């Protein structure tokens, strides 16, 4: 009978060079999911310069429904791209710079580990 402990554990990804790589965190996956839509990328452009915007303003500027804007903003918030705060009955969104920087650092570290540049590229850097 096979050893159940051995069969239930997932093997680490094999990169062919003998290195094992930790998979991206759930937070990083949510960050990338937030960036995966052209509409959400357009939304992010509205927040340039650190401005705060409401759902209604975002919907109006992108000529989309408030429900759609709200859903897309929620995905951006879940991915750590935006943060929100209550202001009376309004919810105001803005870029979460600290969280974005953390996610970009994690992505950069992941890519260095999982997909290092060829030796010739590393020497050119």
Short mmCIF file of N, CA, C and O in Angstrom, two decimals:
data_model
loop_
_atom_site.label_atom_id
_atom_site.label_comp_id
_atom_site.label_asym_id
_atom_site.label_seq_id
_atom_site.Cartn_x
_atom_site.Cartn_y
_atom_site.Cartn_z
N UNK A 1 0.85 -1.18 0.00
CA UNK A 1 0.00 0.00 0.00
C UNK A 1 0.89 1.24 0.00
O UNK A 1 1.83 1.35 0.78
N UNK A 2 0.61 2.26 -0.88
CA UNK A 2 1.47 3.44 -0.94
C UNK A 2 1.36 4.28 0.32
O UNK A 2 0.35 4.30 0.99
N UNK A 3 2.42 4.97 0.62
CA UNK A 3 2.47 5.87 1.77
C UNK A 3 1.59 7.08 1.48
O UNK A 3 1.84 7.84 0.56
N UNK A 4 0.51 7.26 2.28
CA UNK A 4 -0.45 8.33 2.02
C UNK A 4 0.18 9.70 2.22
O UNK A 4 -0.16 10.63 1.51
N UNK A 5 1.08 9.87 3.16
CA UNK A 5 1.70 11.17 3.40
C UNK A 5 2.48 11.60 2.16
O UNK A 5 2.45 12.74 1.76
N UNK A 6 3.18 10.66 1.54
CA UNK A 6 3.98 11.00 0.37
C UNK A 6 3.08 11.30 -0.83
O UNK A 6 3.38 12.19 -1.62
N UNK A 7 1.97 10.60 -0.98
CA UNK A 7 1.13 10.80 -2.15
C UNK A 7 0.27 12.05 -2.04
O UNK A 7 -0.16 12.58 -3.03
N UNK A 8 0.02 12.57 -0.83
CA UNK A 8 -0.84 13.74 -0.69
C UNK A 8 -0.07 15.04 -0.81
O UNK A 8 -0.65 16.09 -1.03
N UNK A 9 1.25 15.00 -0.68
CA UNK A 9 2.01 16.25 -0.79
C UNK A 9 2.26 16.56 -2.26
O UNK A 9 2.49 15.67 -3.07
N UNK A 10 2.22 17.84 -2.57
CA UNK A 10 2.46 18.28 -3.94
C UNK A 10 3.96 18.46 -4.15
O UNK A 10 4.62 19.10 -3.35
N UNK A 11 4.47 17.95 -5.26
CA UNK A 11 5.90 18.18 -5.53
C UNK A 11 6.11 19.65 -5.90
O UNK A 11 5.23 20.29 -6.44
N UNK A 12 7.29 20.15 -5.56
CA UNK A 12 7.60 21.53 -5.92
C UNK A 12 7.88 21.58 -7.41
O UNK A 12 8.36 20.62 -7.99
N UNK A 13 7.58 22.73 -8.06
CA UNK A 13 7.82 22.83 -9.50
C UNK A 13 9.28 22.57 -9.83
O UNK A 13 10.17 23.03 -9.13
N UNK A 14 9.51 21.81 -10.91
CA UNK A 14 10.86 21.52 -11.35
C UNK A 14 11.18 22.44 -12.52
O UNK A 14 10.49 22.44 -13.53
N UNK A 15 12.23 23.23 -12.37
CA UNK A 15 12.61 24.18 -13.41
C UNK A 15 13.63 23.60 -14.37
O UNK A 15 14.10 24.30 -15.24
N UNK A 16 13.95 22.37 -14.18
CA UNK A 16 14.92 21.76 -15.06
C UNK A 16 16.36 22.04 -14.64
O UNK A 16 17.28 21.43 -15.13
N UNK A 17 16.55 22.98 -13.73
CA UNK A 17 17.91 23.30 -13.28
C UNK A 17 18.10 22.85 -11.84
O UNK A 17 19.06 23.22 -11.19
N UNK A 18 17.13 22.10 -11.30
CA UNK A 18 17.25 21.60 -9.95
C UNK A 18 16.71 22.53 -8.90
O UNK A 18 16.68 22.20 -7.73
N UNK A 19 16.28 23.73 -9.28
CA UNK A 19 15.79 24.71 -8.31
C UNK A 19 14.30 24.51 -8.07
O UNK A 19 13.55 24.18 -8.97
N UNK A 20 13.88 24.68 -6.83
CA UNK A 20 12.46 24.62 -6.49
C UNK A 20 11.99 26.05 -6.24
O UNK A 20 12.70 26.85 -5.63
N UNK A 21 10.81 26.37 -6.73
CA UNK A 21 10.30 27.73 -6.63
C UNK A 21 9.00 27.72 -5.86
O UNK A 21 8.12 26.91 -6.10
N UNK A 22 8.89 28.64 -4.91
CA UNK A 22 7.64 28.83 -4.18
C UNK A 22 6.63 29.42 -5.15
O UNK A 22 6.96 30.35 -5.90
N UNK A 23 5.40 28.94 -5.16
CA UNK A 23 4.39 29.54 -6.04
C UNK A 23 4.06 30.95 -5.57
O UNK A 23 4.28 31.29 -4.40
N UNK A 24 3.53 31.79 -6.47
CA UNK A 24 3.16 33.15 -6.07
C UNK A 24 2.11 33.11 -4.96
O UNK A 24 1.27 32.21 -4.93
N UNK A 25 2.15 34.10 -4.09
CA UNK A 25 1.16 34.18 -3.02
C UNK A 25 -0.22 34.49 -3.60
O UNK A 25 -0.34 34.97 -4.73
N UNK A 26 -1.24 34.22 -2.81
CA UNK A 26 -2.61 34.54 -3.24
C UNK A 26 -2.75 36.03 -3.48
O UNK A 26 -3.44 36.46 -4.40
N UNK A 27 -2.08 36.84 -2.66
CA UNK A 27 -2.14 38.30 -2.83
C UNK A 27 -1.55 38.70 -4.18
O UNK A 27 -2.11 39.56 -4.87
N UNK A 28 -0.44 38.09 -4.57
CA UNK A 28 0.17 38.40 -5.87
C UNK A 28 -0.75 37.95 -7.00
O UNK A 28 -0.90 38.65 -8.00
N UNK A 29 -1.38 36.80 -6.83
CA UNK A 29 -2.32 36.33 -7.86
C UNK A 29 -3.48 37.32 -8.02
O UNK A 29 -3.90 37.62 -9.13
N UNK A 30 -3.99 37.84 -6.91
CA UNK A 30 -5.08 38.83 -6.96
C UNK A 30 -4.60 40.14 -7.59
O UNK A 30 -5.34 40.79 -8.33
N UNK A 31 -3.36 40.52 -7.30
CA UNK A 31 -2.76 41.72 -7.90
C UNK A 31 -2.72 41.57 -9.42
O UNK A 31 -3.16 42.46 -10.16
N UNK A 32 -2.23 40.43 -9.89
CA UNK A 32 -2.13 40.20 -11.33
C UNK A 32 -3.51 40.10 -11.97
O UNK A 32 -3.71 40.58 -13.10
N UNK A 33 -4.45 39.51 -11.26
CA UNK A 33 -5.82 39.43 -11.77
C UNK A 33 -6.40 40.85 -11.94
O UNK A 33 -7.09 41.13 -12.91
N UNK A 34 -6.09 41.73 -11.00
CA UNK A 34 -6.55 43.11 -11.09
C UNK A 34 -6.02 43.81 -12.32
O UNK A 34 -6.72 44.62 -12.94
N UNK A 35 -4.82 43.49 -12.72
CA UNK A 35 -4.20 44.12 -13.89
C UNK A 35 -4.58 43.44 -15.21
O UNK A 35 -4.27 43.96 -16.28
N UNK A 36 -5.25 42.31 -15.14
CA UNK A 36 -5.50 41.48 -16.32
C UNK A 36 -6.59 42.01 -17.24
O UNK A 36 -6.80 41.47 -18.31
N UNK A 37 -7.27 43.05 -16.86
CA UNK A 37 -8.37 43.59 -17.66
C UNK A 37 -8.02 44.97 -18.19
O UNK A 37 -7.57 45.84 -17.44
N UNK A 38 -8.25 45.18 -19.48
CA UNK A 38 -8.00 46.49 -20.07
C UNK A 38 -8.86 47.57 -19.41
O UNK A 38 -8.41 48.68 -19.17
N UNK A 39 -10.10 47.21 -19.08
CA UNK A 39 -10.99 48.18 -18.42
C UNK A 39 -10.43 48.57 -17.05
O UNK A 39 -10.43 49.76 -16.68
N UNK A 40 -9.92 47.61 -16.29
CA UNK A 40 -9.35 47.93 -14.98
C UNK A 40 -8.06 48.74 -15.14
O UNK A 40 -7.77 49.62 -14.33
N UNK A 41 -7.29 48.48 -16.18
CA UNK A 41 -6.10 49.29 -16.44
C UNK A 41 -6.50 50.73 -16.74
O UNK A 41 -5.86 51.67 -16.24
N UNK A 42 -7.56 50.92 -17.51
CA UNK A 42 -8.07 52.27 -17.79
C UNK A 42 -8.54 52.94 -16.50
O UNK A 42 -8.31 54.13 -16.30
N UNK A 43 -9.16 52.16 -15.63
CA UNK A 43 -9.60 52.71 -14.34
C UNK A 43 -8.41 53.21 -13.54
O UNK A 43 -8.45 54.29 -12.96
N UNK A 44 -7.36 52.42 -13.50
CA UNK A 44 -6.18 52.81 -12.73
C UNK A 44 -5.60 54.13 -13.23
O UNK A 44 -5.11 54.93 -12.44
N UNK A 45 -5.66 54.36 -14.54
CA UNK A 45 -5.16 55.62 -15.11
C UNK A 45 -5.90 56.82 -14.53
O UNK A 45 -5.32 57.91 -14.41
N UNK A 46 -7.16 56.64 -14.15
CA UNK A 46 -7.94 57.74 -13.59
C UNK A 46 -7.40 58.19 -12.23
O UNK A 46 -7.65 59.31 -11.80
N UNK A 47 -6.67 57.31 -11.57
CA UNK A 47 -6.17 57.59 -10.22
C UNK A 47 -4.75 58.17 -10.23
O UNK A 47 -4.14 58.33 -9.16
N UNK A 48 -4.23 58.49 -11.41
CA UNK A 48 -2.87 59.04 -11.51
C UNK A 48 -2.76 60.30 -10.66
O UNK A 48 -3.70 61.09 -10.55
N UNK A 49 -1.62 60.47 -10.04
CA UNK A 49 -1.38 61.64 -9.22
C UNK A 49 -1.95 61.55 -7.83
O UNK A 49 -1.95 62.53 -7.09
N UNK A 50 -2.45 60.37 -7.45
CA UNK A 50 -2.94 60.17 -6.09
C UNK A 50 -4.33 60.70 -5.82
O UNK A 50 -4.71 60.84 -4.66
N UNK A 51 -5.11 60.97 -6.87
CA UNK A 51 -6.47 61.48 -6.66
C UNK A 51 -7.38 60.41 -6.07
O UNK A 51 -7.13 59.22 -6.24
N UNK A 52 -8.40 60.86 -5.37
CA UNK A 52 -9.45 59.98 -4.85
C UNK A 52 -10.69 60.16 -5.71
O UNK A 52 -11.04 61.30 -6.04
N UNK A 53 -11.32 59.05 -6.03
CA UNK A 53 -12.53 59.09 -6.85
C UNK A 53 -13.59 58.19 -6.26
O UNK A 53 -13.28 57.17 -5.66
N UNK A 54 -14.85 58.56 -6.50
CA UNK A 54 -15.97 57.72 -6.08
C UNK A 54 -16.35 56.79 -7.23
O UNK A 54 -15.93 57.00 -8.38
N UNK A 55 -17.17 55.81 -6.93
CA UNK A 55 -17.66 54.88 -7.95
C UNK A 55 -18.36 55.66 -9.06
O UNK A 55 -18.15 55.42 -10.25
N UNK A 56 -19.20 56.60 -8.66
CA UNK A 56 -19.95 57.39 -9.64
C UNK A 56 -19.04 58.16 -10.59
O UNK A 56 -19.30 58.21 -11.80
N UNK A 57 -17.99 58.74 -10.07
CA UNK A 57 -17.04 59.48 -10.91
C UNK A 57 -16.33 58.56 -11.88
O UNK A 57 -16.19 58.87 -13.06
N UNK A 58 -15.90 57.40 -11.39
CA UNK A 58 -15.23 56.43 -12.25
C UNK A 58 -16.18 55.97 -13.35
O UNK A 58 -15.82 55.94 -14.54
N UNK A 59 -17.41 55.65 -12.99
CA UNK A 59 -18.41 55.20 -13.96
C UNK A 59 -18.65 56.27 -15.02
O UNK A 59 -18.69 55.97 -16.22
N UNK A 60 -18.79 57.49 -14.57
CA UNK A 60 -19.04 58.60 -15.50
C UNK A 60 -17.87 58.80 -16.46
O UNK A 60 -18.07 58.94 -17.67
N UNK A 61 -16.66 58.83 -15.94
CA UNK A 61 -15.48 59.08 -16.79
C UNK A 61 -15.21 57.96 -17.79
O UNK A 61 -14.65 58.20 -18.85
N UNK A 62 -15.59 56.74 -17.44
CA UNK A 62 -15.38 55.62 -18.36
C UNK A 62 -16.64 55.26 -19.15
O UNK A 62 -16.62 54.32 -19.94
N UNK A 63 -17.73 56.00 -18.89
CA UNK A 63 -19.01 55.77 -19.57
C UNK A 63 -19.47 54.32 -19.40
O UNK A 63 -19.80 53.63 -20.37
N UNK A 64 -19.44 53.86 -18.15
CA UNK A 64 -19.93 52.51 -17.82
C UNK A 64 -20.93 52.63 -16.69
O UNK A 64 -21.02 53.67 -16.04
N UNK A 65 -21.67 51.58 -16.44
CA UNK A 65 -22.64 51.58 -15.35
C UNK A 65 -21.95 51.56 -13.99
O UNK A 65 -20.84 51.06 -13.85
N UNK A 66 -22.65 52.11 -12.99
CA UNK A 66 -22.08 52.13 -11.64
C UNK A 66 -21.87 50.73 -11.09
O UNK A 66 -20.90 50.48 -10.37
N UNK A 67 -22.75 49.81 -11.42
CA UNK A 67 -22.61 48.44 -10.94
C UNK A 67 -21.32 47.81 -11.47
O UNK A 67 -20.56 47.18 -10.74
N UNK A 68 -21.07 48.01 -12.78
CA UNK A 68 -19.85 47.50 -13.40
C UNK A 68 -18.62 48.16 -12.76
O UNK A 68 -17.65 47.49 -12.41
N UNK A 69 -18.68 49.48 -12.60
CA UNK A 69 -17.56 50.20 -11.99
C UNK A 69 -17.30 49.68 -10.59
O UNK A 69 -16.14 49.46 -10.20
N UNK A 70 -18.34 49.47 -9.83
CA UNK A 70 -18.20 48.99 -8.46
C UNK A 70 -17.55 47.61 -8.43
O UNK A 70 -16.66 47.35 -7.60
N UNK A 71 -17.97 46.72 -9.32
CA UNK A 71 -17.38 45.38 -9.37
C UNK A 71 -15.90 45.43 -9.73
O UNK A 71 -15.07 44.72 -9.13
N UNK A 72 -15.56 46.26 -10.71
CA UNK A 72 -14.17 46.36 -11.15
C UNK A 72 -13.30 47.01 -10.06
O UNK A 72 -12.16 46.58 -9.83
N UNK A 73 -13.83 48.02 -9.39
CA UNK A 73 -13.09 48.65 -8.30
C UNK A 73 -12.85 47.66 -7.16
O UNK A 73 -11.78 47.67 -6.54
N UNK A 74 -13.83 46.81 -6.90
CA UNK A 74 -13.68 45.79 -5.85
C UNK A 74 -12.55 44.82 -6.19
O UNK A 74 -11.76 44.44 -5.31
N UNK A 75 -12.43 44.44 -7.46
CA UNK A 75 -11.33 43.56 -7.88
C UNK A 75 -9.98 44.26 -7.73
O UNK A 75 -8.99 43.65 -7.30
N UNK A 76 -9.94 45.54 -8.05
CA UNK A 76 -8.70 46.30 -7.90
C UNK A 76 -8.33 46.43 -6.42
O UNK A 76 -7.15 46.35 -6.05
N UNK A 77 -9.34 46.62 -5.59
CA UNK A 77 -9.09 46.72 -4.15
C UNK A 77 -8.62 45.39 -3.58
O UNK A 77 -7.67 45.32 -2.81
N UNK A 78 -9.26 44.30 -3.99
CA UNK A 78 -8.88 42.96 -3.53
C UNK A 78 -7.44 42.64 -3.94
O UNK A 78 -6.72 41.96 -3.22
N UNK A 79 -7.02 43.15 -5.10
CA UNK A 79 -5.66 42.91 -5.57
C UNK A 79 -4.63 43.84 -4.96
O UNK A 79 -3.45 43.76 -5.28
N UNK A 80 -5.08 44.74 -4.08
CA UNK A 80 -4.16 45.65 -3.42
C UNK A 80 -3.74 46.83 -4.27
O UNK A 80 -2.80 47.55 -3.92
N UNK A 81 -4.42 47.04 -5.38
CA UNK A 81 -4.08 48.17 -6.25
C UNK A 81 -4.73 49.46 -5.77
O UNK A 81 -4.19 50.55 -5.98
N UNK A 82 -5.89 49.33 -5.15
CA UNK A 82 -6.61 50.50 -4.62
C UNK A 82 -6.93 50.27 -3.15
O UNK A 82 -7.02 49.14 -2.69
N UNK A 83 -7.13 51.36 -2.47
CA UNK A 83 -7.63 51.33 -1.11
C UNK A 83 -8.87 52.21 -1.09
O UNK A 83 -9.08 53.02 -2.00
N UNK A 84 -9.71 52.05 -0.09
CA UNK A 84 -10.93 52.85 -0.04
C UNK A 84 -11.15 53.38 1.37
O UNK A 84 -10.62 52.83 2.34
N UNK A 85 -11.93 54.44 1.44
CA UNK A 85 -12.32 54.98 2.74
C UNK A 85 -13.73 55.54 2.60
O UNK A 85 -14.13 56.03 1.55
N UNK A 86 -14.48 55.43 3.69
CA UNK A 86 -15.84 55.96 3.75
C UNK A 86 -15.77 57.45 4.02
O UNK A 86 -15.02 57.91 4.87
N UNK A 87 -16.57 58.20 3.28
CA UNK A 87 -16.69 59.64 3.46
C UNK A 87 -18.19 59.95 3.43
O UNK A 87 -18.75 60.20 2.37
N UNK A 88 -18.82 59.86 4.62
CA UNK A 88 -20.28 59.97 4.67
C UNK A 88 -20.89 58.77 3.99
O UNK A 88 -20.58 57.63 4.32
N UNK A 89 -21.73 59.02 2.98
CA UNK A 89 -22.35 57.92 2.23
C UNK A 89 -21.49 57.49 1.05
O UNK A 89 -21.78 56.48 0.42
N UNK A 90 -20.47 58.25 0.76
CA UNK A 90 -19.60 57.96 -0.39
C UNK A 90 -18.42 57.07 0.04
O UNK A 90 -17.96 57.15 1.16
N UNK A 91 -17.96 56.27 -0.90
CA UNK A 91 -16.72 55.52 -0.72
C UNK A 91 -15.73 56.11 -1.72
O UNK A 91 -16.03 56.21 -2.91
N UNK A 92 -14.59 56.51 -1.23
CA UNK A 92 -13.56 57.12 -2.08
C UNK A 92 -12.40 56.13 -2.23
O UNK A 92 -11.94 55.55 -1.26
N UNK A 93 -11.96 55.98 -3.47
CA UNK A 93 -10.87 55.06 -3.81
C UNK A 93 -9.64 55.85 -4.22
O UNK A 93 -9.75 56.93 -4.79
N UNK A 94 -8.49 55.28 -3.92
CA UNK A 94 -7.22 55.84 -4.40
C UNK A 94 -6.22 54.70 -4.50
O UNK A 94 -6.42 53.62 -3.95
N UNK A 95 -5.13 54.95 -5.21
CA UNK A 95 -4.08 53.92 -5.38
C UNK A 95 -3.46 53.61 -4.03
O UNK A 95 -3.19 54.51 -3.24
N UNK A 96 -3.25 52.33 -3.77
CA UNK A 96 -2.57 51.89 -2.55
C UNK A 96 -1.10 51.66 -2.89
O UNK A 96 -0.66 50.56 -3.19
N UNK A 97 -0.34 52.75 -2.87
CA UNK A 97 1.06 52.73 -3.30
C UNK A 97 1.90 51.70 -2.55
O UNK A 97 2.68 50.97 -3.17
N UNK A 98 1.74 51.62 -1.25
CA UNK A 98 2.53 50.68 -0.45
C UNK A 98 2.26 49.24 -0.87
O UNK A 98 3.18 48.45 -1.06
N UNK A 99 0.99 48.91 -1.04
CA UNK A 99 0.62 47.55 -1.44
C UNK A 99 1.11 47.23 -2.85
O UNK A 99 1.59 46.13 -3.12
N UNK A 100 0.99 48.20 -3.76
CA UNK A 100 1.46 48.00 -5.14
C UNK A 100 2.96 47.75 -5.14
O UNK A 100 3.44 46.82 -5.79
N UNK A 101 3.71 48.54 -4.38
CA UNK A 101 5.16 48.35 -4.32
C UNK A 101 5.52 46.98 -3.76
O UNK A 101 6.43 46.32 -4.26
N UNK A 102 4.79 46.54 -2.73
CA UNK A 102 5.03 45.21 -2.14
C UNK A 102 4.78 44.12 -3.18
O UNK A 102 5.57 43.18 -3.31
N UNK A 103 3.68 44.24 -3.91
CA UNK A 103 3.35 43.23 -4.92
C UNK A 103 4.37 43.22 -6.06
O UNK A 103 4.75 42.16 -6.56
N UNK A 104 4.81 44.40 -6.48
CA UNK A 104 5.80 44.47 -7.55
C UNK A 104 7.13 43.86 -7.10
O UNK A 104 7.79 43.17 -7.88
N UNK A 105 7.50 44.08 -5.87
CA UNK A 105 8.73 43.48 -5.32
C UNK A 105 8.59 41.96 -5.29
O UNK A 105 9.51 41.23 -5.68
N UNK A 106 7.44 41.48 -4.82
CA UNK A 106 7.23 40.03 -4.79
C UNK A 106 7.27 39.44 -6.20
O UNK A 106 7.87 38.39 -6.43
N UNK A 107 6.64 40.12 -7.16
CA UNK A 107 6.64 39.64 -8.54
C UNK A 107 8.06 39.61 -9.09
O UNK A 107 8.46 38.63 -9.71
N UNK A 108 8.82 40.66 -8.84
CA UNK A 108 10.20 40.72 -9.31
C UNK A 108 11.02 39.58 -8.71
O UNK A 108 11.77 38.90 -9.42
N UNK A 109 10.88 39.34 -7.42
CA UNK A 109 11.61 38.25 -6.77
C UNK A 109 11.18 36.90 -7.31
O UNK A 109 12.01 36.02 -7.54
N UNK A 110 9.89 36.73 -7.53
CA UNK A 110 9.38 35.48 -8.09
C UNK A 110 9.97 35.23 -9.48
O UNK A 110 10.45 34.14 -9.79
N UNK A 111 9.95 36.26 -10.32
CA UNK A 111 10.46 36.11 -11.68
C UNK A 111 11.96 35.83 -11.70
O UNK A 111 12.43 35.06 -12.53
N UNK A 112 12.70 36.45 -10.79
CA UNK A 112 14.14 36.18 -10.70
C UNK A 112 14.40 34.71 -10.35
O UNK A 112 15.35 34.11 -10.82
N UNK A 113 13.55 34.16 -9.48
CA UNK A 113 13.72 32.79 -9.04
C UNK A 113 13.21 31.80 -10.08
O UNK A 113 13.87 30.82 -10.40
N UNK A 114 12.05 32.08 -10.61
CA UNK A 114 11.41 31.12 -11.52
C UNK A 114 11.96 31.21 -12.93
O UNK A 114 12.08 30.21 -13.60
N UNK A 115 12.30 32.41 -13.38
CA UNK A 115 12.67 32.60 -14.77
C UNK A 115 13.91 33.49 -14.87
O UNK A 115 13.83 34.59 -15.44
N UNK A 116 15.02 33.08 -14.30
CA UNK A 116 16.20 33.95 -14.33
C UNK A 116 16.64 34.20 -15.78
O UNK A 116 16.46 33.34 -16.63
N UNK A 117 17.20 35.39 -16.03
CA UNK A 117 17.67 35.67 -17.39
C UNK A 117 18.83 34.76 -17.73
O UNK A 117 19.56 34.30 -16.84
N UNK A 118 19.03 34.50 -19.02
CA UNK A 118 20.21 33.71 -19.42
C UNK A 118 21.48 34.39 -18.94
O UNK A 118 21.50 35.60 -18.75
N UNK A 119 22.51 33.62 -18.76
CA UNK A 119 23.79 34.14 -18.24
C UNK A 119 24.26 35.35 -19.05
O UNK A 119 24.76 36.31 -18.49
N UNK A 120 24.11 35.35 -20.37
CA UNK A 120 24.58 36.47 -21.18
C UNK A 120 23.81 37.74 -20.85
O UNK A 120 24.37 38.82 -20.84
N UNK A 121 22.49 37.64 -20.58
CA UNK A 121 21.69 38.80 -20.21
C UNK A 121 22.10 39.32 -18.85
O UNK A 121 22.14 40.52 -18.61
N UNK A 122 22.40 38.43 -17.91
CA UNK A 122 22.78 38.83 -16.55
C UNK A 122 24.12 39.59 -16.59
O UNK A 122 24.31 40.54 -15.84
N UNK A 123 25.02 39.20 -17.47
CA UNK A 123 26.32 39.86 -17.57
C UNK A 123 26.17 41.25 -18.18
O UNK A 123 26.93 42.16 -17.87
N UNK A 124 25.17 41.44 -19.06
CA UNK A 124 24.93 42.73 -19.70
C UNK A 124 24.32 43.75 -18.75
O UNK A 124 24.44 44.94 -18.97
N UNK A 125 23.66 43.28 -17.70
CA UNK A 125 22.93 44.18 -16.80
C UNK A 125 23.81 45.01 -15.92
O UNK A 125 24.93 44.89 -15.71
#
